[in-house]
C-alpha positions as protocol buffer text, in pm:
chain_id: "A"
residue {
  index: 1
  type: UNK
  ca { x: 12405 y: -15951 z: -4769 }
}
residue {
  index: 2
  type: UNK
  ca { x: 12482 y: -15999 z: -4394 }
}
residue {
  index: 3
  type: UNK
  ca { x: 12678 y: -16346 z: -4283 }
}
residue {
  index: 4
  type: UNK
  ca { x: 12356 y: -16487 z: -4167 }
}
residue {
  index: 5
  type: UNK
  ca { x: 12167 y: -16460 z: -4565 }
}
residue {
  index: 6
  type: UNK
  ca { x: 12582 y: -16585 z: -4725 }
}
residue {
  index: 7
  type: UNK
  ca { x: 12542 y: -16879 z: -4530 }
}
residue {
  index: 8
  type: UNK
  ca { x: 12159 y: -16951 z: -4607 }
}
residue {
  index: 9
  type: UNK
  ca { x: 12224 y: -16897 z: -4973 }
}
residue {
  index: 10
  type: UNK
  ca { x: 12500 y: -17159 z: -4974 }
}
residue {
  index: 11
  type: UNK
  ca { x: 12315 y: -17401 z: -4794 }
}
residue {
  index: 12
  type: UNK
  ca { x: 12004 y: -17351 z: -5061 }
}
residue {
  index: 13
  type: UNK
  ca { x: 12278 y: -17359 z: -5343 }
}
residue {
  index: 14
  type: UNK
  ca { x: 12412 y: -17708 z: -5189 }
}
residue {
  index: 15
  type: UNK
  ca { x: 12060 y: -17823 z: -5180 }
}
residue {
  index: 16
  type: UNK
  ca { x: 12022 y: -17735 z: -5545 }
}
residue {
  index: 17
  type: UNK
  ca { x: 12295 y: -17906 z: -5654 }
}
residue {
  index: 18
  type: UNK
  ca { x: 12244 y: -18210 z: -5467 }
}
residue {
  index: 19
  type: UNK
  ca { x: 11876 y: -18240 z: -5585 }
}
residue {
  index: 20
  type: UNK
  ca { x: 11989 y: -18143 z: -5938 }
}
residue {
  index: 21
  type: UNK
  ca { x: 12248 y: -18395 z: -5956 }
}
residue {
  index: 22
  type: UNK
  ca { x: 11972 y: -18719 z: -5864 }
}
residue {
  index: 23
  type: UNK
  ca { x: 11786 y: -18829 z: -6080 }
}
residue {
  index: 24
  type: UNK
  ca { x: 11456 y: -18686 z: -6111 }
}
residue {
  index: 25
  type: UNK
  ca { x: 11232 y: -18991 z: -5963 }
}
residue {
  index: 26
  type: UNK
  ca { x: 11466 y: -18962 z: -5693 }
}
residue {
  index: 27
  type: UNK
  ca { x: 11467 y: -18601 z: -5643 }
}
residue {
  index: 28
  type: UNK
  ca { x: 11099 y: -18563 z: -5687 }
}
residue {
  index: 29
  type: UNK
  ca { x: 10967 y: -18746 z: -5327 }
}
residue {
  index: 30
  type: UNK
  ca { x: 11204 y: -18536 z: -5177 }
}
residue {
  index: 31
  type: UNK
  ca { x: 11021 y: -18202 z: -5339 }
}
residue {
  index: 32
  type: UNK
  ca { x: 10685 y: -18387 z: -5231 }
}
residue {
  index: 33
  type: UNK
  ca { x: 10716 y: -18355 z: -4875 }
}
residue {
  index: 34
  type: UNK
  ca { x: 10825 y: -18011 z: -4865 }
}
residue {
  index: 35
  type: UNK
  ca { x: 10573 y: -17688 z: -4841 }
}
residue {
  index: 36
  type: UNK
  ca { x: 10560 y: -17561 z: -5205 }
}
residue {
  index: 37
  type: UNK
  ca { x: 10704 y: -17250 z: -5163 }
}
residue {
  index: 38
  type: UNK
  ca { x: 11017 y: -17412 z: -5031 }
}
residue {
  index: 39
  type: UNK
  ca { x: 11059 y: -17637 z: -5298 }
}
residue {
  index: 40
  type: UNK
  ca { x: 10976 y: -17338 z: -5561 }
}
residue {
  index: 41
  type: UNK
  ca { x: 11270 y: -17161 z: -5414 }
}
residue {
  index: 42
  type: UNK
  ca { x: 11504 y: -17441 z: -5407 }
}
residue {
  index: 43
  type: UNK
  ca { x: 11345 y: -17577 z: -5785 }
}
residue {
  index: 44
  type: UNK
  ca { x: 11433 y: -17178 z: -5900 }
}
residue {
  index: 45
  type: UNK
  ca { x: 11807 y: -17258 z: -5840 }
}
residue {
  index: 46
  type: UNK
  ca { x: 11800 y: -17532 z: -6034 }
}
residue {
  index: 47
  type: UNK
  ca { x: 11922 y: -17607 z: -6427 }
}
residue {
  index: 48
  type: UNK
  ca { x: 11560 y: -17523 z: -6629 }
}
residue {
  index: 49
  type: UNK
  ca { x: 11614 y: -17834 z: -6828 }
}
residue {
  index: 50
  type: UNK
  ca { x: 11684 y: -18054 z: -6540 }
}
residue {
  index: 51
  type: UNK
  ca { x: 11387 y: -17838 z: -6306 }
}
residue {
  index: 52
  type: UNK
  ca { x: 11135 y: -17954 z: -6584 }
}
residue {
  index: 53
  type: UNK
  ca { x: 11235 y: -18322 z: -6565 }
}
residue {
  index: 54
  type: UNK
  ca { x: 11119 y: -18339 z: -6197 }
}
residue {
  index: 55
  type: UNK
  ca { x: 10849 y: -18118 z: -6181 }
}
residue {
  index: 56
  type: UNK
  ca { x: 10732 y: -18406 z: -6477 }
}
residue {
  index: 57
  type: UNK
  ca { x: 10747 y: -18710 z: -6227 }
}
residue {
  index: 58
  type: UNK
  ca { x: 10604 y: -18503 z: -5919 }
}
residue {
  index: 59
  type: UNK
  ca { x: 10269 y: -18555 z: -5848 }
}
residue {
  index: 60
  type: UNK
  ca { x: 10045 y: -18334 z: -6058 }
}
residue {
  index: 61
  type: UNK
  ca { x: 9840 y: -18178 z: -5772 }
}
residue {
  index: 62
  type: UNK
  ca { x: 10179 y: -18127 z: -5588 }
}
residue {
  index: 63
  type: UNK
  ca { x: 10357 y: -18010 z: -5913 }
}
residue {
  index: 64
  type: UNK
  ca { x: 10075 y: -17746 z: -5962 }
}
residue {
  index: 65
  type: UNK
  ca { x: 10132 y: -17605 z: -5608 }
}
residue {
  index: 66
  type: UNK
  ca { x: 10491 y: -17589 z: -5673 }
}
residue {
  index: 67
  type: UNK
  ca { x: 10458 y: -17416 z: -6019 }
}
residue {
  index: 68
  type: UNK
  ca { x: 10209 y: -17197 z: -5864 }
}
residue {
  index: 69
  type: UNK
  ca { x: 10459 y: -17073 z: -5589 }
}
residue {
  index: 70
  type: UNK
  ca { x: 10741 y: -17025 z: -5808 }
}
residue {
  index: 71
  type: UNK
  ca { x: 10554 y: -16748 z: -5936 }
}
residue {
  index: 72
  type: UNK
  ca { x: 10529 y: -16556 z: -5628 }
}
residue {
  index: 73
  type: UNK
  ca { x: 10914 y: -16688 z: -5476 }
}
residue {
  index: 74
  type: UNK
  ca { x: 11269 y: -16615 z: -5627 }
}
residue {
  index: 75
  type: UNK
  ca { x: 11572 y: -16773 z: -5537 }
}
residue {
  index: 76
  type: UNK
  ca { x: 11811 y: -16593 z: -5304 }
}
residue {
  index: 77
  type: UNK
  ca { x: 12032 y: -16426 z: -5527 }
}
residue {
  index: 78
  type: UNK
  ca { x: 12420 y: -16524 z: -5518 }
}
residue {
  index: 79
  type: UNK
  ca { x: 12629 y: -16249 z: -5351 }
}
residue {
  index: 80
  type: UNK
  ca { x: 12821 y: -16007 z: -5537 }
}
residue {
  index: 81
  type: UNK
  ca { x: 13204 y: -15998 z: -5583 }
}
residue {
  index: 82
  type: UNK
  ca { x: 13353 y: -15717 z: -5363 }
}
């Protein structure tokens, strides 16, 4: 990974971690208002447990989308260890 996708995969990590540390009626608007296949990615890097307790208080129709991304998306992977 180049500088450029380091510093994009922290910022998604941060992201994740903020989101995943709300609480999920919080979290959820936020996931709303974004196009699905951003949330998916951002959703991917998030605890499973803690993933399925927002996607449960999103909007169905928006929940579907979401779910339906993540199958198509994957989370930047974390960089290696030199």
């Amino acid at each position: 990974l180049d500088q450029a996708d380091s510093d994009k995969q922290a910022r998604l990590q941060d992201v994740a971690n903020s989101l995943g540390a709300m609480e999920p009626e919080s979290a959820a608007p936020v996931l709303e208002s974004w196009p699905p296949q951003d949330a998916a990615i951002v959703l991917q890097m998030i605890d499973e447990e803690v993933r399925g307790e927002i996607l449960n208080v999103i909007q169905p129709d928006k929940s579907a989308a979401i779910l339906d991304a993540m199958k198509d998306v994957s989370a930047p992977k974390a960089p290696v260890a030199p």
